[in-house]
Coordinates of C-alpha atoms in Angstrom, one line a residue:
M11 CA 3.2 -24.2 -12.0
A12 CA 6.2 -23.2 -14.1
G13 CA 9.4 -24.8 -14.0
H14 CA 13.0 -25.0 -15.2
V15 CA 13.5 -27.2 -18.7
N16 CA 16.6 -28.8 -18.8
M17 CA 19.1 -27.8 -21.7
M18 CA 19.3 -31.4 -23.1
D19 CA 15.6 -32.2 -22.6
D20 CA 14.9 -29.1 -24.5
C21 CA 16.8 -30.0 -27.2
L22 CA 14.8 -33.5 -27.5
I23 CA 11.8 -32.1 -27.2
S24 CA 12.7 -29.6 -30.0
N25 CA 14.2 -32.2 -32.4
L26 CA 12.0 -35.3 -31.9
P27 CA 10.2 -36.4 -34.8
P28 CA 6.3 -36.0 -33.9
A29 CA 5.4 -39.6 -33.8
T30 CA 7.5 -40.5 -31.1
L31 CA 7.1 -36.6 -29.6
R32 CA 3.7 -37.9 -29.1
S33 CA 4.7 -41.7 -28.3
T34 CA 6.3 -39.6 -25.6
L35 CA 3.3 -37.5 -24.0
R36 CA 1.3 -40.4 -24.2
L37 CA 3.5 -42.7 -22.2
L38 CA 3.8 -39.2 -19.1
V39 CA 0.4 -38.5 -19.6
S40 CA -0.1 -42.5 -18.3
Q41 CA 2.0 -41.8 -15.6
G42 CA -1.6 -40.3 -13.6
S43 CA -2.9 -36.7 -13.0
V44 CA 0.5 -35.8 -11.5
T45 CA 1.4 -35.4 -15.3
Q46 CA -2.3 -35.6 -16.8
R47 CA -3.8 -32.7 -15.3
P48 CA -1.0 -30.6 -15.6
F49 CA -1.4 -31.7 -19.4
V50 CA -4.9 -31.1 -20.8
E51 CA -4.5 -27.5 -18.5
H52 CA -2.2 -26.5 -20.4
V53 CA -3.6 -27.2 -24.2
R54 CA -6.8 -25.7 -22.6
A55 CA -5.1 -22.4 -21.5
Q56 CA -3.4 -22.3 -25.0
F57 CA -6.9 -23.0 -26.6
R58 CA -8.0 -20.1 -24.3
K59 CA -5.4 -17.5 -25.3
N60 CA -5.0 -18.1 -28.7
P61 CA -8.5 -19.5 -30.6
P62 CA -7.7 -21.1 -33.5
G63 CA -9.2 -19.7 -37.1
F64 CA -12.2 -20.7 -39.3
E65 CA -10.7 -22.1 -42.1
A66 CA -12.3 -21.2 -45.5
P67 CA -15.1 -23.4 -47.3
E68 CA -12.9 -23.4 -50.2
R69 CA -9.9 -24.8 -48.5
L70 CA -11.8 -27.3 -46.3
F71 CA -13.2 -28.7 -50.0
P72 CA -12.1 -27.5 -53.1
G73 CA -13.5 -30.3 -55.2
A74 CA -15.3 -33.4 -55.5
D75 CA -13.8 -36.0 -53.1
I76 CA -10.7 -34.2 -52.3
V77 CA -9.4 -33.9 -48.8
T78 CA -6.8 -31.4 -48.3
P79 CA -4.1 -30.9 -45.0
E80 CA -6.3 -27.6 -44.3
C81 CA -9.9 -30.2 -44.3
L82 CA -8.0 -33.1 -41.9
A83 CA -6.0 -30.3 -39.8
Y84 CA -9.1 -27.9 -39.0
L85 CA -11.1 -31.3 -37.4
A86 CA -7.8 -32.1 -35.6
Q87 CA -7.5 -28.9 -33.6
T88 CA -11.4 -29.0 -33.3
R89 CA -10.5 -32.6 -31.8
C90 CA -7.9 -31.1 -29.6
M91 CA -10.5 -28.2 -28.5
F92 CA -13.5 -30.4 -26.8
S93 CA -10.6 -33.3 -25.6
C94 CA -9.0 -30.8 -23.9
K95 CA -12.5 -29.7 -22.0
L96 CA -13.3 -27.0 -24.1
A97 CA -16.5 -28.8 -25.8
Q98 CA -18.5 -25.5 -25.7
D99 CA -16.1 -23.6 -27.0
S100 CA -15.7 -26.6 -29.9
L101 CA -19.8 -26.0 -31.4
P102 CA -18.8 -22.7 -33.7
Y103 CA -16.1 -25.1 -35.1
L104 CA -18.0 -27.8 -35.8
E105 CA -21.0 -25.8 -37.1
H106 CA -18.9 -24.4 -39.2
F107 CA -17.7 -27.5 -40.9
A108 CA -21.0 -28.5 -41.2
K109 CA -22.4 -25.1 -43.3
A110 CA -19.0 -25.6 -45.5
I111 CA -20.1 -29.3 -46.6
T112 CA -23.7 -27.1 -48.0
R113 CA -22.2 -24.6 -49.0
M114 CA -19.5 -26.3 -51.3
D115 CA -22.1 -28.8 -52.4
V116 CA -20.2 -31.7 -50.7
K117 CA -21.2 -35.4 -51.8
L118 CA -21.1 -38.7 -50.4
R119 CA -20.8 -40.9 -53.5
A120 CA -18.9 -43.9 -52.5
P121 CA -19.1 -45.1 -49.4
S122 CA -15.4 -46.1 -49.3
S123 CA -14.4 -42.9 -50.7
N124 CA -12.0 -40.7 -48.3
M125 CA -14.2 -37.9 -48.4
A126 CA -16.9 -40.5 -46.8
K127 CA -14.5 -41.6 -44.4
T128 CA -14.0 -37.9 -43.6
L129 CA -17.7 -37.0 -42.8
L130 CA -17.9 -40.3 -40.7
Q131 CA -15.5 -39.3 -38.5
F132 CA -16.6 -35.6 -38.6
D133 CA -20.3 -37.3 -37.9
G134 CA -18.6 -39.6 -34.5
D135 CA -16.6 -36.4 -33.6
I136 CA -19.9 -34.4 -33.3
V137 CA -20.8 -37.4 -31.0
Q138 CA -18.2 -37.3 -28.6
A139 CA -18.3 -33.3 -28.5
I140 CA -21.3 -33.4 -27.4
Q141 CA -20.5 -36.5 -24.7
A142 CA -17.8 -34.4 -23.4
L143 CA -20.2 -31.6 -23.1
K144 CA -22.4 -33.7 -21.5
E145 CA -20.2 -34.9 -19.0
S146 CA -19.1 -31.6 -17.9
R147 CA -22.5 -30.5 -16.9
P148 CA -22.3 -26.7 -18.4
E149 CA -24.8 -24.2 -16.9
P150 CA -28.1 -24.1 -19.5
T151 CA -27.7 -20.8 -20.7
P152 CA -29.7 -19.0 -23.7
E153 CA -26.0 -18.6 -25.6
L154 CA -25.4 -22.1 -25.4
L155 CA -29.2 -23.5 -26.6
T156 CA -28.6 -21.2 -29.5
S157 CA -25.0 -23.0 -30.0
L158 CA -26.6 -26.2 -29.9
K159 CA -29.8 -25.0 -31.8
N160 CA -27.7 -23.6 -34.9
L161 CA -25.1 -26.6 -34.9
L162 CA -28.5 -29.0 -35.4
A163 CA -30.0 -27.0 -37.9
S164 CA -26.4 -26.9 -40.2
V165 CA -26.3 -30.8 -39.4
D166 CA -29.8 -31.0 -40.8
D167 CA -29.1 -28.6 -43.7
C168 CA -27.1 -31.4 -45.1
E169 CA -29.5 -34.0 -45.9
G170 CA -30.6 -34.7 -48.8
K171 CA -27.7 -32.5 -49.8
C172 CA -24.8 -34.6 -49.9
G173 CA -26.1 -37.7 -51.1
S174 CA -26.3 -40.5 -48.8
F175 CA -26.9 -38.8 -45.4
P176 CA -23.8 -39.7 -43.1
F177 CA -25.2 -37.9 -39.6
A178 CA -27.6 -39.2 -38.3
R179 CA -25.8 -40.2 -35.2
S180 CA -25.3 -36.6 -34.7
Q181 CA -28.7 -35.6 -34.7
R182 CA -30.2 -37.7 -32.4
Q183 CA -26.9 -37.0 -29.9
L184 CA -27.7 -33.2 -30.3
R185 CA -31.3 -33.8 -29.7
D186 CA -30.7 -36.1 -26.6
V187 CA -28.2 -32.6 -25.3
I188 CA -30.9 -30.0 -25.8
K189 CA -33.4 -32.5 -24.0
I190 CA -31.0 -33.1 -21.1
L191 CA -29.8 -29.4 -21.0
F192 CA -33.5 -27.9 -22.3
P193 CA -36.3 -30.0 -20.8
D194 CA -38.5 -27.1 -21.8
C195 CA -37.2 -26.5 -25.4
D196 CA -39.9 -27.6 -28.0
D197 CA -38.7 -25.8 -30.9
L198 CA -36.1 -28.0 -32.7
P199 CA -35.6 -27.7 -36.3
R200 CA -37.6 -30.3 -38.0
N201 CA -37.7 -33.9 -37.2
V202 CA -35.9 -36.8 -38.1
K203 CA -37.6 -38.2 -40.9
P204 CA -39.7 -41.5 -39.8
R205 CA -38.3 -44.8 -41.1
E206 CA -40.2 -46.8 -44.2
H207 CA -39.6 -50.4 -43.1
V208 CA -39.1 -52.4 -40.0
L209 CA -36.3 -54.9 -39.8
H210 CA -36.8 -58.6 -38.6
T211 CA -34.5 -61.0 -36.7
G212 CA -35.5 -63.6 -37.7
T213 CA -34.0 -66.7 -36.8
E214 CA -30.0 -67.0 -38.7
A215 CA -27.9 -69.1 -35.9
K216 CA -25.8 -70.7 -37.0
M217 CA -25.4 -72.7 -33.9
P218 CA -27.2 -73.4 -31.0
V219 CA -26.3 -70.1 -28.5
E220 CA -26.2 -71.1 -24.9
T221 CA -27.8 -69.0 -22.6
F222 CA -28.3 -68.8 -19.0
R223 CA -31.0 -67.2 -16.4
L224 CA -31.0 -63.3 -15.2
G225 CA -34.3 -62.9 -13.6
P226 CA -36.9 -63.8 -15.4
L227 CA -35.0 -63.4 -18.6
E228 CA -32.9 -66.4 -20.6
M229 CA -30.8 -64.4 -22.0
P230 CA -27.1 -65.5 -24.9
R231 CA -24.0 -66.3 -22.9
L232 CA -22.1 -63.5 -24.8
F233 CA -23.5 -60.1 -24.8
N234 CA -22.4 -57.3 -27.3
G235 CA -20.2 -54.9 -25.9
L236 CA -20.8 -51.2 -27.1
W237 CA -17.8 -49.3 -24.9
Q238 CA -15.8 -49.0 -28.7
V239 CA -18.9 -46.6 -29.4
S240 CA -17.5 -43.8 -27.3
S241 CA -14.7 -43.1 -29.2
S242 CA -13.7 -43.1 -32.8
S243 CA -10.5 -44.3 -31.7
W244 CA -11.7 -47.6 -33.2
G245 CA -12.9 -46.8 -36.0
S246 CA -16.1 -45.0 -37.1
A247 CA -19.4 -45.7 -39.0
G248 CA -22.9 -44.3 -39.7
S249 CA -25.6 -45.4 -38.2
R250 CA -27.2 -47.8 -41.2
M251 CA -24.3 -49.9 -40.4
Q252 CA -24.1 -50.4 -36.9
E253 CA -27.6 -51.3 -37.4
R254 CA -26.7 -54.0 -39.8
T255 CA -23.7 -55.1 -36.9
L256 CA -26.3 -55.2 -34.1
L257 CA -29.2 -57.1 -36.6
D258 CA -26.9 -59.6 -38.0
A259 CA -25.7 -60.2 -33.9
A260 CA -29.2 -60.8 -33.2
R261 CA -30.4 -62.8 -35.9
C262 CA -27.1 -65.2 -35.0
G263 CA -28.5 -65.7 -31.6
L264 CA -26.6 -62.5 -30.3
T265 CA -29.5 -60.6 -28.8
A266 CA -28.3 -59.3 -25.6
A267 CA -25.6 -55.8 -25.5
D268 CA -24.6 -53.7 -22.9
M269 CA -23.7 -50.2 -22.6
A270 CA -23.4 -47.0 -20.2
D271 CA -24.8 -43.7 -19.5
H272 CA -21.2 -42.3 -20.4
Y273 CA -21.0 -44.7 -23.8
G274 CA -21.1 -42.2 -26.2
D275 CA -24.7 -42.4 -28.3
A276 CA -24.9 -46.3 -27.4
E277 CA -27.7 -46.0 -25.5
L278 CA -29.0 -43.6 -28.3
T279 CA -27.9 -46.1 -30.9
Y280 CA -29.3 -49.6 -29.1
G281 CA -32.8 -47.7 -28.4
D282 CA -33.2 -46.3 -32.4
F283 CA -32.2 -50.7 -33.3
R284 CA -34.4 -51.9 -31.2
N285 CA -37.5 -49.4 -32.0
S286 CA -36.4 -50.5 -36.1
L287 CA -37.6 -53.9 -35.4
A288 CA -40.8 -55.2 -36.2
P289 CA -43.2 -54.9 -32.7
E290 CA -43.9 -58.8 -32.1
E291 CA -39.3 -58.8 -32.1
R292 CA -38.3 -55.8 -29.6
D293 CA -38.7 -58.2 -26.5
T294 CA -36.4 -60.7 -27.9
V295 CA -33.3 -58.5 -27.8
F296 CA -32.2 -57.2 -24.3
A297 CA -30.8 -53.9 -23.1
A298 CA -28.1 -54.0 -20.4
T299 CA -27.1 -50.3 -19.6
K300 CA -25.7 -48.6 -16.4
W301 CA -26.3 -45.5 -14.2
C302 CA -22.7 -44.7 -13.2
I303 CA -22.0 -42.1 -10.2
F304 CA -18.5 -41.0 -10.3
S305 CA -18.7 -37.8 -8.1
P306 CA -20.2 -37.3 -4.8
I307 CA -23.7 -36.4 -4.7
S308 CA -25.6 -33.7 -2.6
T309 CA -29.2 -35.0 -3.0
P310 CA -31.1 -36.4 -0.6
I311 CA -32.0 -40.6 -1.9
T312 CA -35.3 -40.4 -2.3
T313 CA -37.4 -42.6 -4.2
S314 CA -38.1 -39.4 -7.2
Y315 CA -34.6 -39.4 -7.4
V316 CA -33.7 -43.1 -8.4
L317 CA -36.4 -43.2 -10.7
K318 CA -35.8 -40.0 -12.0
A319 CA -32.4 -41.5 -13.3
V320 CA -34.6 -44.7 -14.2
R321 CA -36.6 -42.8 -16.5
E322 CA -34.0 -41.5 -18.1
R323 CA -32.0 -44.4 -19.4
C324 CA -35.7 -45.5 -20.4
R325 CA -35.8 -42.4 -22.4
R326 CA -32.9 -42.8 -24.4
L327 CA -33.1 -46.6 -25.4
K328 CA -36.7 -45.5 -26.0
G329 CA -38.1 -48.6 -23.8
R330 CA -37.5 -51.2 -21.3
V331 CA -34.3 -51.2 -19.7
E332 CA -34.1 -55.3 -18.9
L333 CA -30.4 -55.1 -17.2
L334 CA -29.5 -51.7 -15.3
Q335 CA -26.4 -51.8 -13.8
F336 CA -25.4 -49.7 -10.6
H337 CA -21.7 -48.6 -10.2
W338 CA -20.8 -46.1 -7.2
Q339 CA -16.9 -45.4 -6.5
D340 CA -16.8 -44.2 -3.1
Y341 CA -17.5 -46.9 -0.8
E342 CA -17.0 -44.3 2.1
S343 CA -20.4 -42.4 1.4
K344 CA -23.1 -45.4 2.1
E345 CA -25.7 -43.9 0.1
Y346 CA -25.5 -46.3 -2.1
L347 CA -27.0 -48.6 0.1
D348 CA -30.3 -46.7 0.1
I349 CA -29.8 -46.1 -4.1
L350 CA -29.9 -49.7 -4.2
V351 CA -33.2 -50.4 -2.2
E352 CA -34.7 -47.7 -4.5
L353 CA -33.7 -49.4 -7.7
V354 CA -34.7 -53.1 -6.5
R355 CA -37.9 -51.6 -5.5
I356 CA -38.6 -49.4 -8.7
A357 CA -37.9 -53.2 -10.6
Q358 CA -40.8 -54.5 -8.5
L359 CA -43.2 -51.8 -8.6
H360 CA -42.6 -50.6 -12.3
P361 CA -41.8 -53.7 -14.6
E362 CA -42.7 -51.7 -17.2
L363 CA -39.4 -49.3 -16.8
V364 CA -36.5 -52.0 -15.7
T365 CA -36.6 -56.0 -15.5
T366 CA -33.9 -56.4 -13.5
I367 CA -31.4 -55.0 -11.2
G368 CA -27.3 -55.3 -11.2
L369 CA -23.9 -54.2 -10.3
C370 CA -20.9 -53.0 -12.1
N371 CA -17.4 -53.4 -11.0
F372 CA -18.2 -53.9 -7.3
D373 CA -15.2 -55.9 -5.2
S374 CA -16.9 -58.5 -3.1
E375 CA -16.6 -57.2 0.3
H376 CA -19.3 -54.3 -0.4
V377 CA -20.8 -56.9 -3.4
E378 CA -22.2 -58.9 0.0
E379 CA -22.7 -55.8 2.3
S380 CA -25.0 -54.8 0.0
C381 CA -27.2 -57.9 -0.5
K382 CA -27.1 -58.4 3.4
H383 CA -28.6 -54.8 3.4
L384 CA -31.2 -55.2 0.5
I385 CA -32.0 -58.5 2.5
A386 CA -32.6 -56.7 5.9
K387 CA -34.8 -54.2 3.6
T388 CA -36.8 -55.7 1.4
G389 CA -36.4 -59.5 2.1
E390 CA -34.3 -60.5 -0.7
V391 CA -31.3 -60.1 -2.6
G392 CA -32.8 -58.3 -5.2
L393 CA -29.8 -57.9 -7.8
V394 CA -28.8 -60.6 -10.6
S395 CA -25.3 -59.3 -11.5
N396 CA -22.0 -57.7 -11.1
Q397 CA -19.8 -57.1 -13.9
I398 CA -16.5 -56.8 -13.7
Q399 CA -13.1 -57.8 -15.3
F400 CA -12.3 -61.6 -15.3
S401 CA -9.2 -63.2 -18.2
L402 CA -6.6 -65.6 -17.7
V403 CA -4.6 -63.1 -17.0
D404 CA -6.9 -61.1 -14.0
T405 CA -8.4 -64.3 -12.1
R406 CA -9.3 -62.5 -9.2
P407 CA -12.6 -62.5 -9.2
L408 CA -11.9 -66.8 -8.6
Q409 CA -10.1 -65.5 -4.9
K410 CA -13.6 -64.2 -3.3
M411 CA -16.0 -62.9 -6.0
V412 CA -17.2 -66.4 -7.8
H413 CA -17.6 -67.6 -4.0
V414 CA -20.2 -64.6 -2.9
C415 CA -21.7 -64.6 -6.3
E416 CA -22.8 -67.9 -5.3
K417 CA -23.5 -67.8 -2.2
Y418 CA -26.3 -64.8 -3.0
G419 CA -27.5 -66.0 -6.3
L420 CA -25.6 -63.5 -8.8
K421 CA -23.6 -63.9 -12.2
L422 CA -20.8 -62.3 -13.7
L423 CA -20.7 -60.2 -16.7
T424 CA -17.3 -60.3 -17.4
Y425 CA -15.2 -58.2 -20.0
G426 CA -11.6 -57.9 -20.8
S427 CA -12.0 -61.6 -21.4
F428 CA -10.4 -61.1 -24.6
C429 CA -7.3 -58.5 -23.2
G430 CA -8.6 -56.1 -26.1
G431 CA -7.9 -59.0 -28.5
F432 CA -4.2 -60.0 -27.0
L433 CA -5.5 -63.6 -26.4
S434 CA -5.4 -64.2 -29.8
E435 CA -2.8 -66.3 -32.4
R436 CA -1.6 -62.5 -33.9
W437 CA 0.7 -62.2 -30.6
L438 CA 1.6 -65.7 -30.7
D439 CA 5.6 -65.8 -31.1
Q440 CA 5.7 -61.8 -31.7
P441 CA 7.6 -59.3 -29.5
A442 CA 6.1 -56.9 -27.0
P443 CA 4.4 -53.8 -29.0
E444 CA 5.7 -50.4 -28.2
I445 CA 2.2 -49.5 -26.7
Y446 CA 2.3 -45.6 -27.6
L447 CA 3.9 -45.5 -30.9
E448 CA 1.3 -44.8 -33.7
S449 CA 2.6 -46.7 -36.2
N450 CA 1.6 -49.6 -34.1
R451 CA -1.9 -48.8 -34.6
L452 CA -3.3 -50.3 -31.3
T453 CA -7.1 -49.7 -30.1
P454 CA -7.3 -47.7 -26.4
S455 CA -8.4 -51.6 -25.6
Q456 CA -4.9 -52.5 -26.2
R457 CA -3.3 -50.5 -24.4
K458 CA -5.7 -50.8 -21.2
Y459 CA -5.1 -54.4 -21.1
F460 CA -1.2 -54.7 -22.1
D461 CA -0.6 -52.6 -18.6
M462 CA -2.6 -55.9 -17.5
I463 CA -0.6 -58.3 -18.9
H464 CA 2.5 -56.8 -17.5
T465 CA 0.7 -56.4 -14.0
W466 CA 0.3 -60.5 -14.1
G467 CA 4.1 -61.4 -15.7
T468 CA 6.6 -60.5 -18.5
W469 CA 5.6 -60.7 -22.1
A470 CA 7.6 -63.8 -22.3
D471 CA 5.0 -65.3 -19.7
F472 CA 2.4 -64.2 -22.1
Q473 CA 3.7 -65.9 -24.8
V474 CA 3.9 -69.2 -22.9
L475 CA 0.1 -68.6 -21.9
L476 CA -0.3 -67.7 -25.4
G477 CA 1.8 -71.3 -26.7
R478 CA -0.6 -73.2 -24.3
L479 CA -4.0 -71.8 -26.0
A480 CA -2.8 -72.2 -29.3
A481 CA -2.3 -76.0 -28.2
V482 CA -5.6 -76.3 -26.7
S483 CA -7.2 -74.5 -29.5
A484 CA -5.5 -77.1 -32.2
K485 CA -6.9 -79.7 -30.2
H486 CA -10.2 -78.5 -30.7
G487 CA -10.2 -76.9 -34.3
V488 CA -10.9 -73.3 -33.0
T489 CA -9.1 -70.5 -32.5
V490 CA -7.1 -68.9 -29.4
A491 CA -9.8 -66.3 -29.0
N492 CA -12.4 -68.7 -28.2
V493 CA -10.5 -70.9 -25.7
A494 CA -9.9 -67.9 -24.0
A495 CA -13.4 -67.0 -24.0
R496 CA -14.6 -70.4 -23.4
W497 CA -12.4 -71.0 -20.3
V498 CA -14.0 -67.5 -18.6
L499 CA -17.5 -69.0 -19.3
Q500 CA -16.3 -72.4 -17.5
Q501 CA -15.6 -70.5 -14.4
P502 CA -18.0 -70.5 -11.6
A503 CA -20.7 -67.9 -11.6
V504 CA -19.7 -66.7 -14.5
G505 CA -23.6 -66.0 -17.0
A506 CA -21.8 -64.1 -20.0
V507 CA -19.2 -62.9 -21.4
I508 CA -18.8 -58.9 -22.8
V509 CA -17.1 -59.3 -26.7
G510 CA -16.3 -55.6 -27.8
T511 CA -18.1 -54.8 -30.9
R512 CA -16.9 -52.0 -33.4
L513 CA -20.3 -51.7 -34.8
G514 CA -20.6 -51.1 -38.4
V515 CA -16.3 -50.8 -38.5
S516 CA -16.2 -54.5 -38.0
S517 CA -17.0 -58.1 -37.3
R518 CA -16.4 -61.3 -35.4
V519 CA -19.8 -62.4 -35.0
E520 CA -19.8 -65.5 -36.7
D521 CA -15.8 -66.8 -34.9
N522 CA -17.1 -65.5 -31.6
L523 CA -20.0 -68.0 -32.0
K524 CA -17.8 -70.9 -32.1
V525 CA -17.3 -70.7 -28.6
F526 CA -20.6 -72.4 -28.1
G527 CA -19.5 -75.8 -30.3
F528 CA -16.6 -77.5 -27.4
A529 CA -15.9 -77.7 -24.2
L530 CA -12.8 -77.5 -22.2
D531 CA -12.1 -80.9 -20.4
E532 CA -10.2 -81.1 -17.3
D533 CA -6.8 -81.4 -19.0
D534 CA -7.5 -78.4 -21.1
L535 CA -8.4 -76.9 -17.7
S536 CA -5.4 -78.2 -15.4
S537 CA -2.9 -76.7 -18.8
I538 CA -4.3 -73.5 -18.9
D539 CA -4.8 -72.6 -15.2
A540 CA -1.1 -74.3 -14.5
V541 CA -0.1 -70.9 -16.3
A542 CA -2.7 -68.2 -16.0
R543 CA -3.1 -69.1 -12.5
G544 CA 0.7 -70.3 -11.4
Y545 CA 1.7 -72.7 -9.4
R546 CA -0.6 -73.2 -6.4
G547 CA -2.2 -69.7 -7.8
A548 CA 0.8 -68.0 -7.2
K549 CA -0.1 -65.8 -10.1
M550 CA -3.6 -64.9 -8.9
L551 CA -2.5 -63.9 -5.1
A552 CA 0.1 -61.8 -6.3
L553 CA -2.4 -60.1 -9.1
F554 CA -5.0 -59.4 -6.1
E555 CA -2.2 -58.4 -3.4
K556 CA -1.2 -55.4 -6.1
L557 CA -4.3 -54.7 -7.3
G558 CA -6.9 -55.0 -4.9
D559 CA -10.2 -56.7 -4.7
C560 CA -12.3 -56.6 -8.5
G561 CA -13.0 -53.3 -9.6
N562 CA -10.3 -51.8 -6.9
E563 CA -7.8 -50.6 -9.7
Y564 CA -10.7 -47.9 -11.3
R565 CA -10.8 -46.4 -7.9
R566 CA -7.6 -45.6 -7.4
I567 CA -7.2 -43.3 -10.7
H568 CA -10.0 -41.3 -10.0

């Protein structure tokens, strides 16, 4: 709906520096669907009204290792298209760029060159665009199949022509979406070349890694979290660098990874990694993924319906799912109880497909409801875990969740335990950042958890917490992040902490392993709790009152 813009507001918009304008837009969009929806709809309408042109290949790539402003602008406009839910419309633009690479004989020479970074970013763009296409659930028309096959062919043509091939992730993602939307299609361009060698995890652990029992499995108490793979906002890396990161982690004993059906190409990446290992080593690494249902479903809940979803996770992972975690958005629709019964039975009857079943972002009431229902229907709980947010600034699980999990024998897998990196020495004695300002280079994780910090308390309160953690970390000769993770690991019912991993971009494996080299004593815990939970748990209770139980904050925003 159109509306009047105040004259002085219009003056502001017309004269603000671009960086400030983008910061302002991020702030407005963060307020919820009232501002986010018209923003996206307006951008989408503008693209449909005035579709951008196709930049000439000579202007995209005028010379060796020259990344032109025209090249960056073209990629930026393409990102805008798939980000405003025009993923299908963006396919010809992606194809045009890939064809320009081969036409202009672009070579990827030095891995750290500007051109290499641009091509890796483009690889990540295709992955993200195709994920957006999957989530839009498009009609599988012949025209869409042609567009996807043309893009895949143009990416394939780059192989062998631009030096080190940077588009293996794109190939995987494109083949996957064609398989999903067009299961009968069997005339794709040439197959991806098979690996010429296998990888070995070896035994290079720098120190003993703590483990815990998850059903029949012995798991490490740190999981590699692959949420960051879903967006290039955390940086982009090629498939071989991602593989190397996973291999290094496995060699250090961090053999489990957490992902989801909507984390970009995370399942495909992990499936290829696991199958690149020597056959006798593939059972030494563990895939924990998710089946998430965010919208109402009209399909009857049958064994075949649930089994199809399980098989889809196995297909993408090219093997068994060690832990399948189920997320259900609307508790008022009770179909999730029937789905859980089917999942537990499938785990019993098809151990070659899935080993264990868990929950994701269920609150205490509905964890208990699910357990009681499963006992009544199957004679056992059948669930092994619940994945939730749990950190020093989100201690809500201590209010109810840990007691329910201990009652029914579930383990907690926790995320957000580092608050996106805010729980570190870097932020001690620092002013609160302007989270929407580009120059601060905050990640989506940090923007998310900055909001959690301010729901828990003030920035001054957070500085007191960091100071307390710094004192404890100095006592044990570790980092603030180690202490933050150790505190979570020593809470009731906690099985593992999920550590966000920027695959191929950066690695903190050795630093994170230090969490297993010490334990917090009673003095440490009392000192930390006094700040984190507040006097007599006041901060924990206030947070529970504001947000509700675990996972409810996500149900409020959908």
